[in-house]
Amino acid sequence: MKVSIRDLSKITGFSPATISNALNHKKGVNRETAQEIFRVARETGYLSANTVTKIRLLLFKKNGRIIEDTPFFQSLIEGFEEECHRLGYEMVISRADQRDPDYEEQVRELLHEPGAAVVVLATEMMEGDLEPYRNAPCPLVILDHWTESMEFNAVLINNADAARMITEHLLDNGHRKVGYLRGSFRIKGFRSRFVGFQTALRKRKVPYQEEYTVTLGTSLNEAYQDMLKYLEGDPKLPTAYFADNDMIALGAMKALQEKGYRVPEDVSLAGFDDLPFSEISSPALTTLRVPNREMGKMAVRRISELIEGIAPDAVTKTQVCPKIVYRNTVKRII
């Protein structure tokens, strides 16, 4: 005899309305209640083993140097968790390190897990790294990465336009010798930011000068040490730098200040990400604020649509748009 919602109500002690709301991922049911209802629904056969009740956030690592060295991702994960809770899904976090010998087997098992959808936090991915995720049997969304392929749903940052916008801010303040603090690990986001940086210069007919590009490590300490070493050669500096992210900008700023350069009087700086300590650095860093918490929520909403079969054949790439946070590291020189 088929189990009914009334049967589930008798077993769990929750009202039929609560049972229905939980099973349909509606608001108003707390996480513990929803998890208990789904557990009983599966055990009694009300839900099949393949019914998706869990969203797995898979943290992809190529070397861990980006996602482990910055607090940017904590806010994104918090938003992800909040939206899972709101929609009634269980959230699980896993890690997949490409350096592990059984990496592809790990991925295959996760993608074939019954009752689970997968969102891949793919910030560190390079070209070709999405291959093991192609033709995934479960609902799948790529977060903070994209590919020219039209087969992956994705939520990502509009890196190029944001970098163009903040470089134009430097140009609007009279800077014509604008340098680029280049992250040494060339994730796709950084490469796209460089394109935006170059676009701004080209639009304003300001030449790109390679001598003003400095390659720095992507952690705060690496950027600081690399910039110190660079400055020891007494190089000719531009009047302003755009950095691939705040960690690089803040590390470079510390090195500049130790070498006697004043920020922004001698060298202006602009970053990307608006990390929490960018507001309290001295001086406070002008940067781009990414709606990272909302990015996490958007990824959950998109995977939920795929789970529920809403427009299953429509592949989407959703871009979030950063905005400039004007602080104290850009000097007006006109």
Backbone as numpy.savetxt, mean C-alpha at the origin, in Angstrom:
# Nx Ny Nz CAx CAy CAz Cx Cy Cz
-32.44 -34.16 6.31 -33.29 -32.96 6.31 -32.40 -31.71 6.31
-32.74 -30.77 5.42 -31.93 -29.55 5.28 -32.05 -28.67 6.52
-30.90 -28.19 6.98 -30.87 -27.29 8.13 -31.41 -25.92 7.71
-32.22 -25.30 8.58 -32.80 -23.99 8.30 -32.18 -22.94 9.21
-32.52 -21.69 8.93 -32.06 -20.60 9.80 -32.64 -20.76 11.19
-33.87 -21.24 11.27 -34.48 -21.48 12.60 -33.70 -22.54 13.37
-33.24 -23.56 12.66 -32.42 -24.58 13.32 -31.12 -23.97 13.85
-30.50 -23.12 13.03 -29.28 -22.45 13.47 -29.55 -21.57 14.68
-30.72 -20.93 14.70 -31.09 -20.08 15.82 -31.21 -20.90 17.11
-31.81 -22.08 17.00 -31.97 -22.94 18.18 -30.62 -23.42 18.69
-29.72 -23.76 17.77 -28.41 -24.29 18.17 -27.55 -23.21 18.81
-27.54 -22.02 18.21 -26.63 -20.96 18.67 -27.23 -20.07 19.76
-28.55 -19.99 19.79 -29.20 -19.08 20.74 -29.37 -17.68 20.21
-28.92 -17.42 18.99 -29.10 -16.11 18.37 -30.42 -16.08 17.59
-30.98 -14.88 17.45 -32.26 -14.75 16.75 -32.11 -15.07 15.27
-33.20 -15.49 14.61 -33.13 -15.71 13.15 -32.66 -14.48 12.39
-33.05 -13.28 12.86 -32.62 -12.04 12.19 -31.11 -11.87 12.29
-30.56 -12.16 13.48 -29.10 -12.05 13.66 -28.39 -13.07 12.78
-28.93 -14.29 12.73 -28.34 -15.33 11.88 -28.32 -14.87 10.43
-29.44 -14.35 9.95 -29.55 -13.91 8.56 -28.59 -12.76 8.27
-28.54 -11.78 9.18 -27.65 -10.64 8.98 -26.19 -11.07 8.93
-25.81 -12.00 9.80 -24.42 -12.47 9.82 -24.07 -13.20 8.53
-24.95 -14.09 8.10 -24.66 -14.88 6.90 -24.65 -14.05 5.64
-25.32 -12.89 5.68 -25.34 -12.00 4.52 -24.39 -10.81 4.66
-23.49 -10.90 5.68 -22.44 -9.90 5.89 -23.02 -8.49 6.07
-24.13 -8.40 6.77 -24.73 -7.09 7.01 -24.20 -6.47 8.29
-24.37 -5.15 8.41 -23.89 -4.43 9.57 -24.66 -4.85 10.82
-24.06 -4.57 11.98 -24.77 -4.74 13.24 -24.51 -6.04 13.95
-23.69 -6.93 13.37 -23.36 -8.20 14.03 -21.89 -8.16 14.40
-21.59 -8.33 15.68 -20.17 -8.24 16.06 -19.38 -9.44 15.58
-18.09 -9.30 15.62 -17.22 -10.30 15.00 -17.36 -11.68 15.65
-17.37 -11.73 16.99 -17.43 -13.02 17.68 -18.74 -13.74 17.37
-19.84 -12.98 17.33 -21.14 -13.58 17.01 -21.13 -14.14 15.59
-20.62 -13.34 14.65 -20.59 -13.79 13.25 -19.73 -15.03 13.08
-18.58 -15.07 13.75 -17.71 -16.23 13.62 -18.37 -17.49 14.16
-19.09 -17.36 15.28 -19.79 -18.51 15.84 -20.90 -19.00 14.93
-21.63 -18.06 14.34 -22.71 -18.42 13.43 -22.15 -19.13 12.20
-21.08 -18.61 11.62 -20.49 -19.26 10.45 -19.92 -20.64 10.81
-19.35 -20.77 11.99 -18.82 -22.08 12.40 -19.93 -23.11 12.45
-21.03 -22.76 13.11 -22.15 -23.70 13.23 -22.78 -23.98 11.87
-22.88 -22.92 11.05 -23.48 -23.09 9.72 -22.68 -24.05 8.86
-21.35 -24.01 9.01 -20.53 -24.95 8.24 -20.63 -26.37 8.80
-20.57 -26.47 10.12 -20.59 -27.79 10.76 -21.90 -28.53 10.51
-22.99 -27.79 10.42 -24.30 -28.41 10.21 -24.62 -28.62 8.74
-23.75 -28.13 7.86 -23.99 -28.30 6.42 -24.84 -27.21 5.81
-25.23 -26.21 6.62 -26.02 -25.11 6.05 -25.21 -24.38 4.98
-23.92 -24.19 5.25 -23.01 -23.62 4.25 -22.10 -24.71 3.73
-21.83 -24.70 2.46 -20.89 -25.65 1.89 -19.47 -25.23 2.26
-18.55 -26.16 2.13 -17.14 -25.88 2.48 -16.56 -24.79 1.61
-17.12 -24.58 0.42 -16.59 -23.59 -0.51 -17.18 -22.20 -0.34
-18.14 -22.03 0.54 -18.71 -20.71 0.79 -17.64 -19.82 1.43
-17.38 -18.65 0.85 -16.30 -17.79 1.33 -16.74 -17.02 2.57
-16.07 -17.27 3.66 -16.35 -16.55 4.91 -15.09 -15.86 5.45
-13.97 -16.07 4.80 -12.69 -15.58 5.29 -11.98 -14.80 4.19
-11.37 -13.67 4.57 -10.53 -12.92 3.64 -9.11 -12.94 4.18
-8.21 -13.47 3.37 -6.81 -13.59 3.78 -6.00 -12.42 3.17
-5.33 -11.66 4.02 -4.41 -10.63 3.55 -3.03 -11.26 3.48
-2.53 -11.43 2.28 -1.25 -12.10 2.07 -0.16 -11.05 1.84
0.78 -10.96 2.77 1.85 -9.98 2.69 3.01 -10.59 1.89
3.16 -10.14 0.66 4.22 -10.65 -0.20 5.53 -9.95 0.15
6.59 -10.75 0.28 7.92 -10.20 0.53 8.89 -10.67 -0.56
9.57 -9.71 -1.12 10.68 -10.05 -2.02 11.99 -10.00 -1.23
12.12 -8.97 -0.41 13.25 -8.90 0.52 12.85 -8.28 1.86
11.60 -7.81 1.97 11.11 -7.23 3.22 11.58 -5.83 3.50
12.33 -5.24 2.59 12.95 -3.95 2.87 11.97 -2.79 2.76
10.85 -3.00 2.12 9.86 -1.93 2.01 8.77 -2.09 3.07
8.14 -3.25 3.12 6.98 -3.37 4.01 7.37 -3.53 5.49
8.63 -3.86 5.77 9.03 -4.01 7.17 9.65 -2.75 7.75
10.02 -1.81 6.91 10.78 -0.65 7.39 9.96 0.62 7.55
8.64 0.53 7.37 7.84 1.74 7.44 6.51 1.48 8.12
6.01 2.44 8.91 4.69 2.30 9.55 3.54 2.54 8.58
3.83 2.85 7.33 2.78 3.12 6.34 1.75 1.99 6.30
2.24 0.76 6.35 1.35 -0.38 6.11 0.50 -0.74 7.32
0.89 -0.30 8.52 0.07 -0.60 9.69 -1.31 0.02 9.57
-1.36 1.27 9.12 -2.65 1.94 8.95 -3.48 1.26 7.86
-2.83 0.84 6.79 -3.53 0.13 5.72 -4.16 -1.15 6.24
-3.40 -1.90 7.04 -3.89 -3.17 7.59 -5.04 -2.92 8.56
-4.95 -1.85 9.34 -6.03 -1.52 10.27 -7.33 -1.22 9.52
-7.22 -0.48 8.42 -8.41 -0.22 7.60 -8.98 -1.50 7.01
-8.10 -2.38 6.58 -8.51 -3.68 6.03 -9.29 -4.47 7.08
-8.74 -4.53 8.28 -9.38 -5.28 9.36 -10.73 -4.68 9.73
-10.78 -3.36 9.79 -12.02 -2.68 10.15 -13.14 -3.00 9.16
-12.80 -3.01 7.86 -13.83 -3.27 6.85 -14.24 -4.75 6.84
-13.31 -5.65 7.09 -13.67 -7.06 7.22 -14.67 -7.25 8.34
-14.40 -6.59 9.45 -15.30 -6.68 10.61 -16.67 -6.12 10.26
-16.68 -4.98 9.60 -17.95 -4.34 9.26 -18.79 -5.22 8.35
-18.14 -5.92 7.43 -18.86 -6.75 6.47 -19.07 -8.18 6.94
-18.53 -8.51 8.12 -18.80 -9.83 8.69 -17.87 -10.93 8.24
-16.70 -10.58 7.67 -15.75 -11.60 7.24 -14.68 -11.80 8.29
-14.23 -13.04 8.42 -13.06 -13.31 9.24 -11.82 -12.82 8.47
-10.90 -12.17 9.17 -9.66 -11.71 8.54 -8.49 -12.53 9.05
-7.64 -12.96 8.13 -6.43 -13.71 8.47 -5.26 -13.05 7.75
-4.14 -12.89 8.44 -2.93 -12.34 7.82 -1.91 -13.45 7.66
-1.36 -13.58 6.45 -0.30 -14.54 6.17 0.85 -13.81 5.48
2.00 -14.46 5.47 3.17 -13.91 4.81 3.72 -14.94 3.81
4.11 -14.45 2.67 4.71 -15.32 1.66 6.02 -14.68 1.21
7.13 -15.30 1.56 8.45 -14.77 1.26 9.00 -15.48 0.03
9.25 -14.73 -1.02 9.70 -15.31 -2.27 11.06 -16.00 -2.14
11.79 -15.69 -1.08 13.10 -16.29 -0.87 12.99 -17.71 -0.32
11.81 -18.09 0.20 11.62 -19.44 0.73 11.65 -20.47 -0.40
12.30 -21.60 -0.21 12.37 -22.60 -1.28 11.01 -23.16 -1.68
10.05 -23.17 -0.75 8.72 -23.70 -1.07 7.69 -22.60 -1.28
8.18 -21.41 -1.67 7.29 -20.25 -1.83 6.10 -20.54 -2.74
6.35 -21.09 -3.91 5.25 -21.31 -4.86 4.26 -22.33 -4.33
4.73 -23.31 -3.59 3.82 -24.30 -2.99 2.96 -23.63 -1.91
3.57 -22.74 -1.12 2.81 -21.99 -0.12 1.68 -21.20 -0.78
2.02 -20.51 -1.87 1.02 -19.70 -2.58 -0.10 -20.59 -3.12
0.29 -21.71 -3.73 -0.72 -22.60 -4.31 -1.71 -23.08 -3.24
-1.19 -23.46 -2.07 -2.06 -23.93 -0.99 -3.00 -22.83 -0.50
-2.49 -21.61 -0.37 -3.32 -20.51 0.09 -4.42 -20.17 -0.92
-4.08 -20.21 -2.20 -5.07 -19.89 -3.22 -6.14 -20.96 -3.35
-5.84 -22.18 -2.90 -6.79 -23.28 -3.00 -7.48 -23.58 -1.67
-7.29 -22.72 -0.69 -7.92 -22.96 0.61 -9.43 -22.82 0.50
-10.20 -23.82 0.91 -11.66 -23.72 0.84 -12.18 -22.58 1.72
-13.16 -21.86 1.21 -13.84 -20.84 2.01 -13.09 -19.56 2.22
-12.04 -19.31 1.42 -11.23 -18.11 1.63 -11.02 -17.36 0.32
-11.06 -16.03 0.40 -10.64 -15.15 -0.69 -9.30 -14.55 -0.30
-8.55 -14.04 -1.27 -7.19 -13.57 -1.01 -6.97 -12.16 -1.57
-6.42 -11.29 -0.71 -5.92 -9.98 -1.14 -4.42 -10.00 -0.94
-3.66 -9.73 -1.99 -2.20 -9.78 -1.92 -1.66 -8.35 -1.77
-1.00 -8.07 -0.65 -0.30 -6.80 -0.50 1.02 -6.93 -1.24
1.04 -6.39 -2.46 2.09 -6.71 -3.43 3.05 -5.55 -3.67
3.25 -4.71 -2.68 4.11 -3.53 -2.83 5.49 -3.88 -3.35
6.07 -4.98 -2.87 7.44 -5.33 -3.23 7.54 -6.12 -4.53
6.43 -6.38 -5.19 6.48 -7.19 -6.41 7.16 -6.45 -7.55
7.86 -7.23 -8.37 8.47 -6.73 -9.59 7.80 -7.43 -10.77
8.24 -7.10 -11.98 7.66 -7.72 -13.17 7.80 -9.24 -13.09
6.72 -9.93 -13.39 6.74 -11.39 -13.40 6.37 -12.04 -12.08
6.35 -11.27 -10.98 6.09 -11.87 -9.67 4.64 -12.28 -9.48
3.74 -11.79 -10.33 2.33 -12.16 -10.22 2.01 -13.50 -10.89
2.97 -14.09 -11.55 2.70 -15.31 -12.32 2.06 -16.43 -11.48
2.52 -16.70 -10.24 1.90 -17.78 -9.46 0.44 -17.52 -9.08
0.00 -16.26 -9.23 -1.36 -15.90 -8.84 -2.31 -15.88 -10.03
-1.77 -16.11 -11.20 -2.59 -16.11 -12.41 -3.57 -17.30 -12.38
-4.80 -17.04 -12.81 -5.84 -18.08 -12.85 -6.13 -18.66 -11.46
-6.06 -17.80 -10.43 -6.37 -18.25 -9.07 -7.80 -18.79 -9.00
-8.02 -19.89 -8.29 -9.37 -20.46 -8.20 -10.27 -19.72 -7.22
-9.71 -18.81 -6.45 -10.49 -18.08 -5.45 -10.61 -16.61 -5.87
-11.54 -15.85 -5.28 -11.56 -14.40 -5.51 -10.22 -13.80 -5.10
-9.67 -12.91 -5.94 -8.32 -12.38 -5.72 -8.27 -10.90 -6.08
-7.64 -10.10 -5.21 -7.41 -8.69 -5.47 -5.95 -8.38 -5.14
-5.30 -7.58 -6.00 -3.93 -7.15 -5.79 -3.95 -5.74 -5.18
-3.18 -5.54 -4.12 -3.17 -4.27 -3.39 -1.79 -3.63 -3.47
-1.77 -2.34 -3.86 -0.55 -1.54 -3.95 0.44 -2.08 -4.98
-0.10 -2.53 -6.09 0.71 -2.98 -7.23 -0.24 -3.10 -8.41
0.31 -3.12 -9.59 -0.52 -3.31 -10.77 0.31 -3.92 -11.87
-0.36 -4.36 -12.89 0.31 -4.92 -14.05 -0.42 -4.46 -15.29
0.28 -4.45 -16.39 -0.36 -4.05 -17.64 -1.38 -5.10 -18.09
-1.28 -6.30 -17.54 -2.26 -7.34 -17.83 -3.65 -6.90 -17.39
-4.67 -7.33 -18.10 -6.04 -6.93 -17.79 -6.80 -8.00 -16.99
-6.09 -8.90 -16.33 -6.78 -10.01 -15.67 -6.82 -9.92 -14.15
-6.14 -8.93 -13.54 -6.11 -8.82 -12.09 -6.87 -7.59 -11.61
-7.79 -7.80 -10.67 -8.41 -6.68 -9.97 -7.38 -6.08 -9.02
-7.33 -4.76 -8.95 -6.29 -4.12 -8.15 -6.78 -2.82 -7.53
-6.19 -2.49 -6.36 -6.35 -1.19 -5.71 -4.94 -0.65 -5.52
-4.67 0.55 -6.03 -3.31 1.06 -6.06 -3.27 2.57 -5.89
-2.06 3.10 -5.74 -1.83 4.53 -5.58 -1.57 5.15 -6.95
-2.11 6.33 -7.18 -1.80 7.06 -8.40 -0.43 7.74 -8.19
0.60 6.93 -8.32 1.96 7.38 -8.02 2.45 8.47 -8.97
2.23 8.27 -10.27 2.80 9.19 -11.26 2.22 10.59 -11.13
0.90 10.68 -11.05 0.28 12.00 -10.96 0.62 12.69 -9.65
0.71 11.90 -8.56 1.05 12.49 -7.27 2.47 13.05 -7.28
3.41 12.28 -7.83 4.80 12.76 -7.90 4.91 13.97 -8.81
4.18 13.96 -9.91 4.16 15.14 -10.80 3.66 16.36 -10.04
2.61 16.16 -9.25 1.98 17.27 -8.54 2.93 17.90 -7.51
3.63 17.07 -6.74 4.50 17.65 -5.71 5.78 18.21 -6.33
6.23 17.65 -7.46 7.37 18.25 -8.17 6.98 19.62 -8.72
5.76 19.73 -9.22 5.27 21.04 -9.68 5.22 22.04 -8.53
4.94 21.55 -7.33 4.96 22.44 -6.16 6.36 23.01 -5.95
7.38 22.17 -6.11 8.76 22.66 -6.00 9.04 23.70 -7.09
8.60 23.41 -8.30 8.82 24.33 -9.41 8.05 25.64 -9.21
6.85 25.54 -8.67 6.04 26.74 -8.41 6.72 27.65 -7.40
7.57 27.07 -6.56 8.29 27.87 -5.57 9.64 28.35 -6.07
9.84 28.27 -7.39 11.01 28.88 -8.00 12.20 27.96 -8.21
12.10 26.71 -7.80 13.23 25.79 -7.94 13.37 25.34 -9.39
14.56 25.46 -9.93 14.84 25.01 -11.29 15.95 23.94 -11.31
16.66 23.83 -10.21 17.61 22.74 -10.03 17.01 21.77 -9.02
16.25 20.80 -9.57 15.49 19.88 -8.72 16.08 18.48 -8.85
16.49 17.92 -7.73 17.09 16.59 -7.72 16.11 15.52 -7.29
16.55 14.28 -7.42 15.70 13.11 -7.14 16.44 12.18 -6.20
15.86 11.91 -5.02 16.41 10.95 -4.07 15.76 9.60 -4.38
16.52 8.76 -5.00 16.05 7.53 -5.65 16.22 6.33 -4.72
15.11 5.64 -4.40 15.20 4.44 -3.59 15.95 3.34 -4.32
16.86 2.66 -3.62 17.72 1.67 -4.27 16.95 0.42 -4.69
15.90 0.06 -3.97 15.09 -1.09 -4.35 13.95 -0.58 -5.23
14.01 -0.86 -6.54 13.14 -0.20 -7.51 11.79 -0.88 -7.65
10.97 -0.77 -6.61 9.60 -1.27 -6.73 8.87 -0.47 -7.80
7.76 -1.03 -8.28 7.05 -0.41 -9.38 6.54 0.98 -9.00
6.13 1.15 -7.73 5.66 2.45 -7.29 6.72 3.52 -7.42
7.97 3.20 -7.06 9.06 4.16 -7.16 9.32 4.52 -8.63
9.29 3.52 -9.49 9.54 3.80 -10.91 8.45 4.70 -11.49
7.22 4.50 -11.03 6.13 5.34 -11.50 6.27 6.76 -10.96
6.77 6.90 -9.74 6.99 8.23 -9.17 8.08 8.98 -9.95
9.08 8.25 -10.38 10.13 8.88 -11.19 9.57 9.39 -12.52
8.64 8.62 -13.10 7.98 9.06 -14.33 7.23 10.36 -14.08
6.51 10.44 -12.96 5.78 11.66 -12.64 6.71 12.84 -12.41
7.82 12.58 -11.73 8.84 13.61 -11.50 9.35 14.17 -12.83
9.69 13.28 -13.75 10.18 13.71 -15.06 9.11 14.44 -15.86
7.87 14.00 -15.73 6.77 14.64 -16.45 6.63 16.10 -16.03
6.73 16.35 -14.72 6.62 17.73 -14.23 7.73 18.60 -14.79
8.96 18.08 -14.79 10.08 18.85 -15.34 9.87 19.14 -16.82
9.43 18.13 -17.55 9.25 18.29 -18.99 8.14 19.30 -19.30
7.06 19.26 -18.54 5.96 20.21 -18.75 6.42 21.65 -18.56
7.33 21.86 -17.60 7.81 23.22 -17.31 9.09 23.56 -18.06
9.51 22.64 -18.95 10.72 22.85 -19.75 11.96 23.07 -18.87
11.99 22.31 -17.77 13.15 22.32 -16.88 13.92 21.03 -17.15
15.19 21.11 -17.47 15.95 19.90 -17.83 16.14 18.97 -16.63
16.04 17.66 -16.88 16.39 16.67 -15.87 17.90 16.55 -15.84
18.51 16.73 -14.68 19.96 16.67 -14.56 20.33 15.45 -13.71
20.91 14.48 -14.37 21.21 13.21 -13.70 22.19 13.39 -12.54
23.02 14.41 -12.61 23.99 14.63 -11.53 23.29 14.95 -10.19
22.03 15.35 -10.26 21.28 15.65 -9.04 20.45 14.46 -8.55
20.64 13.29 -9.15 19.96 12.08 -8.68 20.89 11.31 -7.76
20.39 10.98 -6.57 21.19 10.25 -5.58 20.43 8.98 -5.20
21.08 7.84 -5.31 20.46 6.57 -4.95 20.75 6.26 -3.49
19.67 6.05 -2.72 19.80 5.83 -1.27 19.04 4.57 -0.87
19.47 3.95 0.22 18.74 2.81 0.77 17.36 3.22 1.20
16.46 2.24 1.31 15.05 2.56 1.55 14.65 2.59 3.01
15.53 2.20 3.92 15.22 2.37 5.34 15.75 3.72 5.80
15.25 4.18 6.93 15.66 5.49 7.46 17.17 5.53 7.67
17.72 4.50 8.30 19.15 4.49 8.60 19.99 4.35 7.33
19.54 3.49 6.39 20.29 3.33 5.14 20.33 4.63 4.34
19.18 5.31 4.28 19.14 6.58 3.55 20.07 7.60 4.20
20.07 7.63 5.51 20.94 8.55 6.26 22.42 8.24 5.99
22.79 6.97 6.12 24.20 6.59 5.92 24.64 6.83 4.48
23.78 6.47 3.52 24.14 6.65 2.11 24.27 8.13 1.75
23.39 8.96 2.32 23.45 10.39 2.02 24.70 11.01 2.66
25.04 10.57 3.87 26.28 11.05 4.51 27.49 10.75 3.63
27.54 9.52 3.13 28.66 9.12 2.28 28.71 9.96 1.01
27.54 10.21 0.43 27.46 11.03 -0.78 27.95 12.45 -0.51
27.55 13.02 0.61 27.91 14.40 0.92 29.39 14.56 1.25
30.02 13.48 1.66 31.46 13.55 1.96 32.28 13.89 0.72
31.71 13.63 -0.46 32.40 13.99 -1.69 32.22 15.43 -2.09
31.57 16.22 -1.23 31.32 17.64 -1.48 30.70 17.88 -2.86
29.57 17.20 -3.15 28.96 17.33 -4.48 28.24 18.67 -4.63
27.99 19.01 -5.86 27.15 20.17 -6.16 25.70 19.76 -5.96
24.98 20.52 -5.13 23.62 20.14 -4.78 22.59 20.99 -5.51
21.42 20.43 -5.76 20.32 21.24 -6.31 19.72 22.09 -5.20
18.76 22.92 -5.54 18.09 23.72 -4.50 16.96 22.94 -3.85
16.52 21.83 -4.47 15.41 21.04 -3.91 15.53 19.59 -4.36
15.03 18.68 -3.52 14.95 17.25 -3.85 13.52 16.75 -3.70
13.10 15.89 -4.61 11.92 15.06 -4.40 12.42 13.66 -4.07
11.90 13.06 -2.99 12.31 11.73 -2.56 11.21 10.71 -2.83
11.62 9.48 -3.13 10.66 8.41 -3.42 9.69 8.17 -2.27
10.14 8.35 -1.03 9.21 8.25 0.10 9.77 9.03 1.30
8.98 9.07 2.34 9.36 9.86 3.52 10.57 9.29 4.23
10.70 7.95 4.28 11.84 7.36 4.96 13.15 7.85 4.33
13.16 7.88 3.01 14.35 8.35 2.29 14.56 9.85 2.54
13.47 10.62 2.47 13.57 12.07 2.67 14.08 12.40 4.08
13.56 11.71 5.09 13.94 12.01 6.47 15.38 11.58 6.75
15.79 10.43 6.20 17.18 10.01 6.37 18.13 10.98 5.71
17.77 11.44 4.51 18.61 12.41 3.79 18.66 13.73 4.54
17.53 14.16 5.11 17.49 15.43 5.83 18.42 15.40 7.04
18.43 14.29 7.76 19.32 14.17 8.92 20.79 14.28 8.48
21.14 13.64 7.38 22.51 13.71 6.88 22.88 15.12 6.44
21.97 15.77 5.72 22.22 17.14 5.28 22.47 18.06 6.47
21.64 17.92 7.49 21.78 18.79 8.65 23.08 18.53 9.39
23.48 17.28 9.48 24.75 16.96 10.14 25.94 17.53 9.39
25.81 17.67 8.09 26.89 18.22 7.27 26.81 19.74 7.16
25.88 20.34 7.91 25.84 21.80 7.97 24.89 22.46 7.00
24.15 21.70 6.24 23.17 22.28 5.32 21.87 22.55 6.07
21.27 23.69 5.78 20.00 24.04 6.42 18.85 23.65 5.49
17.84 23.03 6.12 16.61 22.67 5.39 15.48 23.54 5.95
14.83 24.36 5.11 14.91 24.40 3.64 15.77 25.54 3.09
16.46 26.29 3.95 17.17 27.48 3.46 18.20 27.15 2.38
18.95 26.04 2.57 19.95 25.65 1.59 19.42 24.60 0.60
18.66 23.67 1.12 18.10 22.59 0.29 16.67 22.32 0.74
15.73 22.37 -0.19 14.34 22.02 0.11 14.13 20.53 -0.12
13.13 19.97 0.58 12.85 18.53 0.48 11.35 18.28 0.41
10.96 17.29 -0.40 9.57 16.84 -0.45 9.56 15.32 -0.48
8.66 14.72 0.30 8.59 13.27 0.38 7.31 12.70 -0.21
7.00 11.46 0.23 5.82 10.76 -0.28 5.42 9.73 0.77
4.18 9.79 1.25 3.55 8.83 2.19 2.93 9.50 3.41
3.52 10.61 3.88 3.08 11.28 5.11 3.06 10.30 6.28
4.23 9.80 6.62 4.38 8.94 7.79 4.13 9.75 9.06
3.75 9.09 10.16 3.42 9.83 11.38 4.53 10.77 11.85
5.81 10.33 11.75 6.88 11.20 12.25 7.32 12.26 11.26
6.71 12.29 10.07 7.02 13.38 9.13 6.47 14.71 9.65
5.42 14.63 10.44 4.81 15.84 11.01 5.64 16.40 12.16
6.42 15.54 12.82 7.15 15.99 14.01 8.66 16.08 13.75
9.08 15.84 12.51 10.50 16.03 12.19 10.82 17.53 12.30
12.08 17.84 12.34 12.46 19.25 12.45 13.40 19.63 11.31
12.89 20.40 10.33 11.52 20.92 10.22 10.55 19.83 9.76
9.26 20.10 9.93 8.23 19.15 9.51 8.24 19.01 7.99
8.10 17.77 7.53 8.32 17.44 6.12 7.09 17.72 5.25
7.30 18.45 4.17 6.29 18.58 3.12 6.25 17.26 2.34
5.04 16.73 2.14 4.95 15.38 1.58 3.59 15.15 0.94
3.37 13.93 0.51 2.08 13.53 -0.07 1.40 12.55 0.87
0.17 12.85 1.23 -0.59 11.97 2.13 -1.36 10.96 1.30
-1.08 9.69 1.53 -1.78 8.60 0.85 -2.91 8.12 1.77
-4.13 7.98 1.25 -5.24 7.48 2.08 -5.10 5.97 2.29
-4.06 5.59 3.04 -3.72 4.17 3.15 -4.78 3.36 3.90
-5.38 3.96 4.92 -6.43 3.25 5.65 -7.61 2.95 4.71
-7.97 3.93 3.89 -9.07 3.74 2.95 -8.68 2.74 1.87
-7.41 2.69 1.49 -6.96 1.69 0.53 -7.27 0.28 1.02
-6.98 0.03 2.30 -7.29 -1.28 2.87 -8.77 -1.59 2.81
-9.59 -0.59 3.13 -11.04 -0.78 3.09 -11.53 -1.03 1.67
-10.97 -0.30 0.72 -11.39 -0.45 -0.67 -11.08 -1.85 -1.20
-9.94 -2.40 -0.78 -9.59 -3.75 -1.22 -10.59 -4.77 -0.68
-11.02 -4.59 0.56 -12.01 -5.49 1.15 -13.34 -5.36 0.41
-13.74 -4.13 0.12 -15.02 -3.95 -0.58 -14.98 -4.58 -1.96
-13.84 -4.46 -2.65 -13.75 -5.06 -3.99 -13.78 -6.58 -3.93
-13.05 -7.17 -2.95 -13.06 -8.63 -2.85 -14.44 -9.12 -2.44
-15.14 -8.32 -1.63 -16.50 -8.68 -1.23 -17.43 -8.73 -2.44
-17.26 -7.78 -3.36 -18.06 -7.80 -4.59 -17.80 -9.07 -5.39
-16.53 -9.48 -5.46 -16.20 -10.70 -6.20 -16.79 -11.93 -5.51
-16.74 -11.94 -4.19 -17.31 -13.06 -3.43 -18.81 -13.18 -3.69
-19.48 -12.03 -3.72 -20.92 -12.01 -3.88 -21.37 -12.09 -5.33
-20.40 -12.17 -6.25 -20.75 -12.33 -7.65 -21.26 -11.07 -8.33
-20.88 -9.89 -7.77 -21.30 -8.63 -8.37 -20.36 -8.30 -9.53
-20.90 -8.24 -10.73 -20.11 -7.97 -11.95 -18.83 -8.80 -11.97
-18.95 -10.14 -11.92 -17.75 -10.98 -11.81 -16.83 -10.91 -13.03
-17.33 -10.49 -14.16 -16.50 -10.44 -15.37 -15.82 -9.08 -15.57
-16.13 -8.13 -14.69 -15.55 -6.79 -14.81 -14.28 -6.71 -13.98
-13.14 -6.58 -14.65 -11.87 -6.42 -13.95 -11.61 -4.93 -13.76
-11.30 -4.53 -12.53 -11.12 -3.11 -12.24 -9.75 -2.85 -11.63
-9.22 -1.66 -11.92 -8.02 -1.14 -11.26 -8.39 0.21 -10.68
-8.48 0.28 -9.37 -8.92 1.49 -8.68 -7.72 2.22 -8.11
-7.56 3.49 -8.48 -6.44 4.29 -7.99 -6.90 5.27 -6.92
-6.14 5.35 -5.83 -6.38 6.37 -4.82 -5.43 7.52 -5.08
-5.90 8.73 -4.80 -5.14 9.94 -5.16 -4.59 10.61 -3.90
-3.27 10.66 -3.73 -2.67 11.37 -2.60 -2.89 12.88 -2.72
-2.73 13.58 -1.62 -2.79 15.04 -1.64 -1.58 15.61 -0.92
-1.18 16.80 -1.34 0.00 17.43 -0.75 -0.31 17.93 0.66
0.63 17.65 1.57 0.57 18.21 2.92 1.70 19.25 3.00
1.31 20.50 3.05 2.28 21.60 3.02 2.83 21.84 4.42
4.14 21.65 4.59 4.75 21.89 5.89 5.92 22.86 5.72
7.10 22.48 6.25 8.16 23.49 6.38 9.47 23.17 5.67
9.47 22.23 4.74 10.76 21.86 4.12 10.91 22.37 2.69
10.01 23.22 2.25 10.11 23.80 0.90 10.19 25.31 1.02
11.31 25.85 0.54 11.51 27.31 0.58 11.10 27.92 -0.76
10.45 29.05 -0.69 10.13 29.81 -1.89 11.33 30.69 -2.23
11.85 30.54 -3.46 13.07 31.27 -3.81 12.81 32.31 -4.92
11.55 32.63 -5.18 11.25 33.72 -6.11 10.33 34.71 -5.43
